[in-house]
mmCIF file of C-alpha atoms in Angstrom:
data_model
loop_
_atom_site.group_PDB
_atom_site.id
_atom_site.type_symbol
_atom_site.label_atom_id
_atom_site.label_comp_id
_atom_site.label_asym_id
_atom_site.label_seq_id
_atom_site.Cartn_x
_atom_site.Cartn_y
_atom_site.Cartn_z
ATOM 1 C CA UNK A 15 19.961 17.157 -23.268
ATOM 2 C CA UNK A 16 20.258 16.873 -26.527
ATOM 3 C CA UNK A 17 19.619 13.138 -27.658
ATOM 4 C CA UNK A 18 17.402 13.029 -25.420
ATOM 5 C CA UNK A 19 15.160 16.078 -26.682
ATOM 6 C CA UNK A 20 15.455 14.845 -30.262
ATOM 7 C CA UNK A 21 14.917 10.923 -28.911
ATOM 8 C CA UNK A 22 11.601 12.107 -27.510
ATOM 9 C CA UNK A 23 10.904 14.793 -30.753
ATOM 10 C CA UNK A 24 11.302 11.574 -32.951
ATOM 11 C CA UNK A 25 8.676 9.306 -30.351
ATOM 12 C CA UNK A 26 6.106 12.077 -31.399
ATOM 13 C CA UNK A 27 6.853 12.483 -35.324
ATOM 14 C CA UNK A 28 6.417 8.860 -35.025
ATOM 15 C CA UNK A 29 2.949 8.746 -33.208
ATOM 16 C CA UNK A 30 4.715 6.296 -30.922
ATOM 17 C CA UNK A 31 3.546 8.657 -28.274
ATOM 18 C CA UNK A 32 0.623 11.490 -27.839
ATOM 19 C CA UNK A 33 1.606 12.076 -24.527
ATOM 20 C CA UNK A 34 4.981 12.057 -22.930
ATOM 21 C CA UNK A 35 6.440 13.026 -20.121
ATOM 22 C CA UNK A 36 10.251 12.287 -19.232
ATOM 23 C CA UNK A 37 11.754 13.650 -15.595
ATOM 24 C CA UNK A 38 15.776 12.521 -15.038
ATOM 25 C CA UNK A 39 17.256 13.625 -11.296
ATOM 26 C CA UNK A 40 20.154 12.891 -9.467
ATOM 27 C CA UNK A 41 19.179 13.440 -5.622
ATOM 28 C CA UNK A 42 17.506 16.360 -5.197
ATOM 29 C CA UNK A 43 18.674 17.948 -8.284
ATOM 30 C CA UNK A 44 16.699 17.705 -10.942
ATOM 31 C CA UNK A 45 19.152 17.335 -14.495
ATOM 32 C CA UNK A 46 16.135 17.688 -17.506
ATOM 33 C CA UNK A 47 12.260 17.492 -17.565
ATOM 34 C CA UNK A 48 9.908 17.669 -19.985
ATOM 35 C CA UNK A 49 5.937 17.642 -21.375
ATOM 36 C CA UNK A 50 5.179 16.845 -24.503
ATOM 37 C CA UNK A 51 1.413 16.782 -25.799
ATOM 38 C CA UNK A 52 0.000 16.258 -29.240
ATOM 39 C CA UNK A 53 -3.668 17.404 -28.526
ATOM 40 C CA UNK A 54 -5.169 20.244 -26.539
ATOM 41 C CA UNK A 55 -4.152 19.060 -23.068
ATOM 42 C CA UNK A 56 -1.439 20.916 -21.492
ATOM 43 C CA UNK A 57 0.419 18.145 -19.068
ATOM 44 C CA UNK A 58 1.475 19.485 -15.694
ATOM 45 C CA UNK A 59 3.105 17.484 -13.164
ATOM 46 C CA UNK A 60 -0.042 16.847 -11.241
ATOM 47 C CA UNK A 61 -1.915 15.004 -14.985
ATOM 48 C CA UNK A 62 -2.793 11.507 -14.023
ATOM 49 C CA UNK A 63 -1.350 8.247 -15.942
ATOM 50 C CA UNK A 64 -2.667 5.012 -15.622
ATOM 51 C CA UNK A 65 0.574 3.246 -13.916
ATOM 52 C CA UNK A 66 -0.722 -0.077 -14.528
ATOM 53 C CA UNK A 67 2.047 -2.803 -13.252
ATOM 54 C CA UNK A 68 4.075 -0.016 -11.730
ATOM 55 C CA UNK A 69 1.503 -0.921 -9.229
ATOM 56 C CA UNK A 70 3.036 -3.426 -8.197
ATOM 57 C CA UNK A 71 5.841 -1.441 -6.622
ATOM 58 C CA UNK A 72 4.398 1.472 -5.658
ATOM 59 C CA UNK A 73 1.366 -0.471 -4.166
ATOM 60 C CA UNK A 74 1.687 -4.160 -3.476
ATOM 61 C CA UNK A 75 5.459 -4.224 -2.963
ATOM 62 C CA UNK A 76 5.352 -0.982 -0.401
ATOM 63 C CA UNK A 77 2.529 -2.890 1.700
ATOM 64 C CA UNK A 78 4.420 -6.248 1.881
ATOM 65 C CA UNK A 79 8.108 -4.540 2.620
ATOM 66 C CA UNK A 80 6.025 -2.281 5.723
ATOM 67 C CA UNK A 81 4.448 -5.551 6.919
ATOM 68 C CA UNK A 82 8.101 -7.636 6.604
ATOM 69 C CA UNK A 83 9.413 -4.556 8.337
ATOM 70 C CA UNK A 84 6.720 -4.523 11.068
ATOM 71 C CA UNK A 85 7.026 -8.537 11.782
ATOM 72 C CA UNK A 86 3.441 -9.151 10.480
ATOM 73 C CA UNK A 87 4.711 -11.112 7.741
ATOM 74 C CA UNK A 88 7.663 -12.938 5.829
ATOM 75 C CA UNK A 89 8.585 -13.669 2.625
ATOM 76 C CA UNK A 90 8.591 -17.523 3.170
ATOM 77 C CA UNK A 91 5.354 -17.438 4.860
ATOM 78 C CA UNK A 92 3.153 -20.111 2.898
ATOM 79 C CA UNK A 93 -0.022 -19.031 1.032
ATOM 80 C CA UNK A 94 -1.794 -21.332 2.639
ATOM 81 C CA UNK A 95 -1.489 -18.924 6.383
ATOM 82 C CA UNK A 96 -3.878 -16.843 4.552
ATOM 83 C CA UNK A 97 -6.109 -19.145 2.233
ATOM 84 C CA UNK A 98 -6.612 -22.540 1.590
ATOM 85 C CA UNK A 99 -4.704 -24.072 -0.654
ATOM 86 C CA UNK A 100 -4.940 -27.438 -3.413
ATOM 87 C CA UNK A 101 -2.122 -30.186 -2.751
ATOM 88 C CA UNK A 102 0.086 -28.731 -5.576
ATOM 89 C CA UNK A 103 0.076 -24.979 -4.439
ATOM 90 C CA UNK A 104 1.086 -26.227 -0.806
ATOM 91 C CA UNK A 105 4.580 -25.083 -1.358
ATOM 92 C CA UNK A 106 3.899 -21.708 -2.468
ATOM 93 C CA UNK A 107 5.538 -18.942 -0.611
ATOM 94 C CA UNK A 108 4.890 -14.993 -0.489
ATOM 95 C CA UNK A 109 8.608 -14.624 -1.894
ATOM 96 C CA UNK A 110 7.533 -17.045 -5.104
ATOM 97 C CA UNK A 111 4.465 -14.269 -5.153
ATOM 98 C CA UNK A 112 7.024 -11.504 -4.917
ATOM 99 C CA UNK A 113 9.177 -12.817 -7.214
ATOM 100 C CA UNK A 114 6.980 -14.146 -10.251
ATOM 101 C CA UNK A 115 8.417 -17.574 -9.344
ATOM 102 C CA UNK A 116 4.649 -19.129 -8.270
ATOM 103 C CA UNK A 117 4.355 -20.973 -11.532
ATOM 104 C CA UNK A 118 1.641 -19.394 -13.096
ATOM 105 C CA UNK A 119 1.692 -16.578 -15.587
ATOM 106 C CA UNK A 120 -0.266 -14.713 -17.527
ATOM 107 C CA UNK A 121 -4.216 -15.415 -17.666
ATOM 108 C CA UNK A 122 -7.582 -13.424 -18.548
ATOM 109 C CA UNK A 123 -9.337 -13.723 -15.549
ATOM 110 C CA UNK A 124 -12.370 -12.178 -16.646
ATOM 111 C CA UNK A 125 -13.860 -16.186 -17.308
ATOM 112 C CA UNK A 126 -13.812 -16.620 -13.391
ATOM 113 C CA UNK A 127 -17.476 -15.821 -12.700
ATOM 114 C CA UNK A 128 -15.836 -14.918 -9.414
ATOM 115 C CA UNK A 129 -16.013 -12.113 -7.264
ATOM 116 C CA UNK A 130 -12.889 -10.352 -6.428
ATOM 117 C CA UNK A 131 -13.530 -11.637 -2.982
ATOM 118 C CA UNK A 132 -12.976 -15.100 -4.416
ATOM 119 C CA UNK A 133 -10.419 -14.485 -6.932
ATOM 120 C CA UNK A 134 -7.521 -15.980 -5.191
ATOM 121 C CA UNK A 135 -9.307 -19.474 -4.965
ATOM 122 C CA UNK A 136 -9.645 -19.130 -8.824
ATOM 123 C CA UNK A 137 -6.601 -18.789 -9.235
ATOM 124 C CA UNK A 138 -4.631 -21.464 -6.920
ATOM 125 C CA UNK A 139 -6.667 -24.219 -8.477
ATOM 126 C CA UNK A 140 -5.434 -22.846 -12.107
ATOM 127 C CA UNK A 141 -2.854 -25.847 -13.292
ATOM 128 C CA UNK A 142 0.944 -24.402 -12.724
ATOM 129 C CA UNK A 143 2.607 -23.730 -15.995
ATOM 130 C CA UNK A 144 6.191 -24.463 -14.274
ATOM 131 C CA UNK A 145 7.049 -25.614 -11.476
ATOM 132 C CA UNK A 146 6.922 -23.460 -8.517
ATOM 133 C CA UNK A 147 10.488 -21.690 -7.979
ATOM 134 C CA UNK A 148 11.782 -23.176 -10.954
ATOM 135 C CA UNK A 149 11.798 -20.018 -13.348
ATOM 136 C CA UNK A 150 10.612 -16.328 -13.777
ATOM 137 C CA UNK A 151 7.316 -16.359 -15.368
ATOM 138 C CA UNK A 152 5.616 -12.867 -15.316
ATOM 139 C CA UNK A 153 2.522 -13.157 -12.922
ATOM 140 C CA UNK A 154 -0.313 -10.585 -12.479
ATOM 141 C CA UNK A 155 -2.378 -13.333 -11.048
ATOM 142 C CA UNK A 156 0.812 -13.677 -8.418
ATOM 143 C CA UNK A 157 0.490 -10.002 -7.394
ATOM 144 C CA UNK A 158 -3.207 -10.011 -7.659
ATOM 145 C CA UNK A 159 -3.170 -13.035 -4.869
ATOM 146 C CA UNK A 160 -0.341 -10.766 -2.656
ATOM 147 C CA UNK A 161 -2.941 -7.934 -3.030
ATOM 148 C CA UNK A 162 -5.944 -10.322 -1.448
ATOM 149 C CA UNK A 163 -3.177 -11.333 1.459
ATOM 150 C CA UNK A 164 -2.103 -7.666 2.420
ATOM 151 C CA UNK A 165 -6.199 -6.874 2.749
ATOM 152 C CA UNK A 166 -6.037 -10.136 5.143
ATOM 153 C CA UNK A 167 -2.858 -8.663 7.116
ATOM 154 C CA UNK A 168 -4.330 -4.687 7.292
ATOM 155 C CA UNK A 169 -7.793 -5.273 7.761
ATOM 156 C CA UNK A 170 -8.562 -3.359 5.398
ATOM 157 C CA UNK A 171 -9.258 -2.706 1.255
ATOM 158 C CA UNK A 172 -6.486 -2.599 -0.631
ATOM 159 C CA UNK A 173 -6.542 1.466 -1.761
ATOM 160 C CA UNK A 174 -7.356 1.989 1.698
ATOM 161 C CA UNK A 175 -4.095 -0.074 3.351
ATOM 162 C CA UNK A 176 -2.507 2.161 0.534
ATOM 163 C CA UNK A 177 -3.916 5.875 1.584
ATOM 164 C CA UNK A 178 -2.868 5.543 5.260
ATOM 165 C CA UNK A 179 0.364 2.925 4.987
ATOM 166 C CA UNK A 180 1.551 4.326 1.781
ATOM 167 C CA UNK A 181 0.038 7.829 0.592
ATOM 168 C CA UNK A 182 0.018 9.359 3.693
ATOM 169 C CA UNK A 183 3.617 8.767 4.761
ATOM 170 C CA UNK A 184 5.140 9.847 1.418
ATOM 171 C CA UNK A 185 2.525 12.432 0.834
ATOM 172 C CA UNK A 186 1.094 11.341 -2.663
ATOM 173 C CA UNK A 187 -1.657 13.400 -2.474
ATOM 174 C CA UNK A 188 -3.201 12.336 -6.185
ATOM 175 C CA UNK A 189 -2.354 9.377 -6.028
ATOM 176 C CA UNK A 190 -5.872 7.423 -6.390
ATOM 177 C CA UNK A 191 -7.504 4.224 -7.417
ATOM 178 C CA UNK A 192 -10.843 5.005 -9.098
ATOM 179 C CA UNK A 193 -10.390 8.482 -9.935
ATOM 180 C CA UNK A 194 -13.036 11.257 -10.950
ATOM 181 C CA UNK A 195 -12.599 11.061 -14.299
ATOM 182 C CA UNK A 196 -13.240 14.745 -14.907
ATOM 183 C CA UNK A 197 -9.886 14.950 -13.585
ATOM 184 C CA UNK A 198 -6.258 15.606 -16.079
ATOM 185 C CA UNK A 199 -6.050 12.240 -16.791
ATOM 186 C CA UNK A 200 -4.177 10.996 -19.862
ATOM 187 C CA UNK A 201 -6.472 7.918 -21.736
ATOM 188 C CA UNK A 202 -4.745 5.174 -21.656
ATOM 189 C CA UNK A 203 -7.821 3.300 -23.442
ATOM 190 C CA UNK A 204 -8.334 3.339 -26.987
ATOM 191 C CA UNK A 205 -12.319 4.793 -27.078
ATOM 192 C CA UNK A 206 -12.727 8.622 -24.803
ATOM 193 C CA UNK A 207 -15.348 6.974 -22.768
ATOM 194 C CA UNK A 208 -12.726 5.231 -21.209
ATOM 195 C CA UNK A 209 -10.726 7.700 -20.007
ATOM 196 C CA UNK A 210 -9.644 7.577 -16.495
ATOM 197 C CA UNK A 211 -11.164 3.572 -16.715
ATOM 198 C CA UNK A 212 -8.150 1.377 -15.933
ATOM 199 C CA UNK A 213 -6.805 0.092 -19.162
ATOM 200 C CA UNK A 214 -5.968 -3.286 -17.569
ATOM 201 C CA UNK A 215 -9.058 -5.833 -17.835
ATOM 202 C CA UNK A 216 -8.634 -8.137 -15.180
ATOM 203 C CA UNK A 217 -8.154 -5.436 -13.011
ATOM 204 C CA UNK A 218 -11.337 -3.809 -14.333
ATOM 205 C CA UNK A 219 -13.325 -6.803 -14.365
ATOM 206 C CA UNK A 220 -12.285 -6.942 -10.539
ATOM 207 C CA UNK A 221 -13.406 -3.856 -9.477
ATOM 208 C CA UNK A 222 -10.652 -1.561 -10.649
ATOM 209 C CA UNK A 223 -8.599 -2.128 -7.273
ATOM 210 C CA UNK A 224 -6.389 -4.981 -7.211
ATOM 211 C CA UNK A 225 -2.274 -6.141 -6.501
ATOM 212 C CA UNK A 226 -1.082 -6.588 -10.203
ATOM 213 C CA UNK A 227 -2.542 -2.958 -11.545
ATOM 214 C CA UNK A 228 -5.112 0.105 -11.015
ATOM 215 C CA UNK A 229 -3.126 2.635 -9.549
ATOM 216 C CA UNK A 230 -3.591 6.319 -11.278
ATOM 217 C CA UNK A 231 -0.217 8.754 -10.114
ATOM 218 C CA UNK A 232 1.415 11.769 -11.734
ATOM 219 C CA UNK A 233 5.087 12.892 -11.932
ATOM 220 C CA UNK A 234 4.956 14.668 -8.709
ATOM 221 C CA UNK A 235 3.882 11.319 -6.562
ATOM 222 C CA UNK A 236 6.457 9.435 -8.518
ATOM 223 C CA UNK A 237 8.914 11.806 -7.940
ATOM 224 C CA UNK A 238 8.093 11.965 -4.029
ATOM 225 C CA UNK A 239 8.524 7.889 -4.679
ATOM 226 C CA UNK A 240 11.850 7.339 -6.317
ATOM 227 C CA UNK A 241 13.235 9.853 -3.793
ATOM 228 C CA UNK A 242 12.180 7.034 -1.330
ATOM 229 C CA UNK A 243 13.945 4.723 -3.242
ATOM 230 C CA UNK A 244 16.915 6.404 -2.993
ATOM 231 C CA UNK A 245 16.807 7.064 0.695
ATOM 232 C CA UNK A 246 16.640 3.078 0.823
ATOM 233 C CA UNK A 247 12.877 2.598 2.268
ATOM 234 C CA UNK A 248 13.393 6.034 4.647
ATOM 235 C CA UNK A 249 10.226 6.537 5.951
ATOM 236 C CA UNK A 250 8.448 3.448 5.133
ATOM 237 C CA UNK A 251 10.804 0.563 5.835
ATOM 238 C CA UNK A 252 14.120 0.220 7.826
ATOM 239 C CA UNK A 253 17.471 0.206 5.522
ATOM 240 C CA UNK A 254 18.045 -3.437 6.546
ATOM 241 C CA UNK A 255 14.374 -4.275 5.224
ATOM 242 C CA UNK A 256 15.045 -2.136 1.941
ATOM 243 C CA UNK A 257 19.100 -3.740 1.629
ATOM 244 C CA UNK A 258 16.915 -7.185 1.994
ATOM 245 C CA UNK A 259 14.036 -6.428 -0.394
ATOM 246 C CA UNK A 260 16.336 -5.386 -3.328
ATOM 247 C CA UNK A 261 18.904 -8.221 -3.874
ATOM 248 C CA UNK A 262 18.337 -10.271 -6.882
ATOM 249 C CA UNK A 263 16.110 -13.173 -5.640
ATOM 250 C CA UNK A 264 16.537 -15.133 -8.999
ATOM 251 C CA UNK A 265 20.161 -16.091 -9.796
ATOM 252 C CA UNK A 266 20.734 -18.312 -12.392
ATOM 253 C CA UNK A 267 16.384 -17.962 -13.591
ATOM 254 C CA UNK A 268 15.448 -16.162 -17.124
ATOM 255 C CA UNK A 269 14.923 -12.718 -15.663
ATOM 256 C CA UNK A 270 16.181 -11.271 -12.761
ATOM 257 C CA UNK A 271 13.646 -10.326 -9.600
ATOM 258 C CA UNK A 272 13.934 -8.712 -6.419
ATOM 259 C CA UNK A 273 11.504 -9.021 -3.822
ATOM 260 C CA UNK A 274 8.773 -7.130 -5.778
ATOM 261 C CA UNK A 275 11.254 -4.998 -7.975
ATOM 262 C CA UNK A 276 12.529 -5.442 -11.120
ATOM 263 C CA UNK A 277 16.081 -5.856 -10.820
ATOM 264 C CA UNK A 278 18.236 -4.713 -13.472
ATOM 265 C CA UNK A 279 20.938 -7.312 -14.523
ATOM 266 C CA UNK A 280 23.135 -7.066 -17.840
ATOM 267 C CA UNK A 281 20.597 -8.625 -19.577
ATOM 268 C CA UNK A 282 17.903 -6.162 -19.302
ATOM 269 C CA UNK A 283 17.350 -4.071 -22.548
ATOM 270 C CA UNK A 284 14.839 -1.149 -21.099
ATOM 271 C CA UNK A 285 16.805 0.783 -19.299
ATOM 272 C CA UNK A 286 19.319 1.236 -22.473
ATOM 273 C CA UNK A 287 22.351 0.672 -20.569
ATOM 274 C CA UNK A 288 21.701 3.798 -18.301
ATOM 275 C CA UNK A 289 21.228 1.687 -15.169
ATOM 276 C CA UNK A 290 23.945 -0.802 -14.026
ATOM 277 C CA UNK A 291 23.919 -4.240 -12.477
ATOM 278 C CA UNK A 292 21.734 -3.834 -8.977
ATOM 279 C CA UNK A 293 19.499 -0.778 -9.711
ATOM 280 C CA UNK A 294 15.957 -0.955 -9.221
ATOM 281 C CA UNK A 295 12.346 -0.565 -10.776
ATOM 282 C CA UNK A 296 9.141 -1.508 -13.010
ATOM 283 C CA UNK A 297 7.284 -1.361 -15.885
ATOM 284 C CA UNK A 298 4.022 -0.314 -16.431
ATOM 285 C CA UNK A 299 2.171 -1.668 -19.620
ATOM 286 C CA UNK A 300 0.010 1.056 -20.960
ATOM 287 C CA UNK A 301 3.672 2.954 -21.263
ATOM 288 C CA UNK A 302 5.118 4.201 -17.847
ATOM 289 C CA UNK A 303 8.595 3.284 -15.633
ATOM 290 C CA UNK A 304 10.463 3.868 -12.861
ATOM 291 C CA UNK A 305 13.744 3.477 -12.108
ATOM 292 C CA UNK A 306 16.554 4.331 -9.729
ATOM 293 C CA UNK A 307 19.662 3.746 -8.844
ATOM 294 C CA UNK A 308 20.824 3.947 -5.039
ATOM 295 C CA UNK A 309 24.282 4.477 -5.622
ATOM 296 C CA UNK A 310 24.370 7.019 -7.760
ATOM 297 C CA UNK A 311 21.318 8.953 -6.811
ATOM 298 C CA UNK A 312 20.428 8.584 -10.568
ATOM 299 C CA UNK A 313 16.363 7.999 -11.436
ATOM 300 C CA UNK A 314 14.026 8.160 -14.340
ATOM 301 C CA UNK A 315 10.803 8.866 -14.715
ATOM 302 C CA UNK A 316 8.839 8.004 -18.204
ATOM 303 C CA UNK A 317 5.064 8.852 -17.777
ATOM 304 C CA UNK A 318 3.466 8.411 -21.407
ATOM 305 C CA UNK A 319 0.498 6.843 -23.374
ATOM 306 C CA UNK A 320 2.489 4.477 -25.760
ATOM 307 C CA UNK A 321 0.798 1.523 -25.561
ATOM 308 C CA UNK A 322 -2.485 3.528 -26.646
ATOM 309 C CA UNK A 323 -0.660 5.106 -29.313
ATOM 310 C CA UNK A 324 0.604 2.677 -30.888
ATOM 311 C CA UNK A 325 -2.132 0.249 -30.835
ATOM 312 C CA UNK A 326 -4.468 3.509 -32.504
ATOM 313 C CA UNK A 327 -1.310 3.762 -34.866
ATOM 314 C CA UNK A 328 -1.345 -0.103 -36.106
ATOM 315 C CA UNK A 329 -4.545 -0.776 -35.458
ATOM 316 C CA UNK A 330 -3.560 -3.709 -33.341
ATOM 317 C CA UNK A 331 -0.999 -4.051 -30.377
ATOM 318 C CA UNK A 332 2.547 -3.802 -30.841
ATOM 319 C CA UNK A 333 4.472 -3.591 -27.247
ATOM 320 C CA UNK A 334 7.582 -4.229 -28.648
ATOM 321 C CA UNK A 335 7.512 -0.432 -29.795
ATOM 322 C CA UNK A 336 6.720 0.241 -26.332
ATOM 323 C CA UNK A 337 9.383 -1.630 -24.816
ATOM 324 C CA UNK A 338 11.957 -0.573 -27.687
ATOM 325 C CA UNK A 339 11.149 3.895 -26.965
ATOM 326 C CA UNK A 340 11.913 2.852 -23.227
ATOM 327 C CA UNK A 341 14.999 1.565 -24.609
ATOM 328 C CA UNK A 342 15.953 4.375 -26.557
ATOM 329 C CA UNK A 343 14.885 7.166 -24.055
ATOM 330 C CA UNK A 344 17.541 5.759 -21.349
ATOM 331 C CA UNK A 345 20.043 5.184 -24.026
ATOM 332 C CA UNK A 346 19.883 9.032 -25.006
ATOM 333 C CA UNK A 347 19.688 9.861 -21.540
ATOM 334 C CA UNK A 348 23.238 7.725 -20.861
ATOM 335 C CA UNK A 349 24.580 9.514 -24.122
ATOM 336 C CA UNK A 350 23.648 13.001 -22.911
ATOM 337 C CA UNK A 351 24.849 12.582 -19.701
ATOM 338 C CA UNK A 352 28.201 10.970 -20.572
ATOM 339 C CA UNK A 353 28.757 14.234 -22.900
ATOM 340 C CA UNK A 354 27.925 16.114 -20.068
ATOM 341 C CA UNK A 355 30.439 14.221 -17.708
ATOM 342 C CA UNK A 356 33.310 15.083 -20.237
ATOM 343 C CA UNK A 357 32.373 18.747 -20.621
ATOM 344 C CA UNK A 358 31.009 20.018 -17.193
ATOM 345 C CA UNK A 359 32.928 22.419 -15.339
ATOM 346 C CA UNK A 360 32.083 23.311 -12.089
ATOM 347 C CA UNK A 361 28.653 25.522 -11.449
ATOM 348 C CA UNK A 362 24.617 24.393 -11.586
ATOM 349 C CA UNK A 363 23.896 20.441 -11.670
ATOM 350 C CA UNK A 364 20.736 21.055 -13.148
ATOM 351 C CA UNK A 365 20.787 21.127 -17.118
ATOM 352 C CA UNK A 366 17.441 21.436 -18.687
ATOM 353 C CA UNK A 367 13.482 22.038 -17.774
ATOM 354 C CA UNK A 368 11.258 22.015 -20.586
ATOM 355 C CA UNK A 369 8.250 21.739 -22.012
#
């Protein structure tokens, strides 16, 4: 794939990246992957990434979709089932959670003086910067209150729901909160003792295991995820759960929001084009994404350390240069693969495997 080999060659002449890794498939077919490191490390598909808010799916999302599925919970259950709530939170819903429509957006946590265990109080007595359903406003603290409810609904801490509800059906075996960091882990952090520390702080001030981030995976649990995906839940949720979970929630708001998913609408810049109206995915801030689409069979996988590069390139963060290589890796992939559409003949699916 041609753009795309010279899209990613350009990413690393350009210190956007130090370490990249890019995985395209269609099904079961895999169409171009590649490894690209500037140091010493040799990448493999079991090297660890911080995921960051790709937690969010992979994590918080997949526990609230099995507990939908499983009657334990719905998405207009209030908040205030699980915790007690002030007078203006009262209306707040798990599906305003799910769909950054609770109000509140961004915020360092890390001036609670809280313990994790009392994090969600924190939070529902912070003022609402909207109103609640009125708009799309970005929300770790939203996820990081859905993480704090699914504990309440398993019985159990969060990586833990996630070994046995998640892990263990899908088989993500290195898949890990916490990890040893002696492990192949790619630093997502700016100084080497951090490597393998979770790059974002509210989730590190909170223990390193939360709803909105902390989640360390590699390309061969991601893989083994989209593939879910693309079977529409199969095994962790029914199809009608899955058909349910990924309609756009958010008609008519700034950004468009499934239950849990980003949901790519013809605004969305990311995905370059690649994806069309109704595909499916996330971001993760120190660099990484998922997406799929269900019709098609189509995902991609970007595993990378962008948001560290760049910010040891400049000195000071830039994630626009993050957002804009996502951009330009899915264009090149959409260019690649339209040339290939006009030229293939009949024979292999697969195209490229590099490294």
């Amino acid at each position: 794939m041609k753009h795309l080999e010279d899209c990613i060659q350009a990413l690393m002449d350009n210190k956007t990246v130090e370490h990249i890794i890019v995985k395209v498939g269609r099904g079961d077919d895999v169409l171009y992957q590649a490894m690209h490191a500037a140091s010493n490390q040799q990448l493999t598909e079991h090297t660890l990434f911080d995921m960051a808010s790709v937690t969010k799916i992979v994590l918080t999302t997949s526990l609230s979709l099995i507990a939908i599925d499983k009657g334990m919970l719905s998405p207009d259950d209030p908040v205030s089932r699980f915790f007690s709530v002030p007078a203006d939170k009262q209306g707040l819903t798990v599906r305003h959670l799910l769909t950054h429509t609770m109000g509140i957006g961004h915020k360092n946590l890390t001036k609670s003086n809280g313990s994790y265990e009392e994090i969600q109080d924190y939070i529902l007595r912070i003022p609402s910067d909207i109103p609640i359903g009125s708009n799309v406003l970005y929300s770790c603290p939203g996820f990081i209150i859905l993480g704090r409810i699914m504990e309440k609904l398993y019985k159990k801490r969060l990586d833990e729901a996630f070994y046995e509800h998640v892990a263990g059906p899908l088989g993500l075996h290195s898949s890990v909160f916490l990890p040893d960091r002696t492990r192949d882990i790619v630093n997502a952090n700016q100084a080497e003792a951090d490597r393998g520390t979770v790059n974002d702080y509210n989730c590190r001030y909170l223990g390193g295991i939360c709803g909105n981030a902390g989640l360390f995976s590699n390309l061969a649990d991601m893989t083994l995820y989209a593939k879910m995906l693309l079977a529409k839940g199969d095994p962790l949720i029914s199809q009608a759960t899955f058909a349910s979970a990924t309609q756009n929630e958010t008609k008519g708001m700034d950004s468009s929001r499934a239950l849990g998913f980003l949901y790519v609408d013809e605004r969305y810049e990311q995905t370059g084009g690649l994806f069309p109206v109704g595909s499916i995915g996330h971001c993760g801030h120190t660099g990484q994404s998922v997406f799929v689409n269900t019709e098609s069979g189509l995902y991609v996988i970007i595993l990378s350390d962008a948001t560290a590069s760049v910010q040891k390139k400049y000195q000071k963060s830039r994630y626009d240069e993050v957002k804009q290589m996502r951009h330009d890796i899915h264009a090149a992939i959409k260019a690649d693969l339209n040339s290939f559409n006009t030229q293939r003949t009949q024979g292999t699916t697969v195209i490229r495997e590099g490294c």
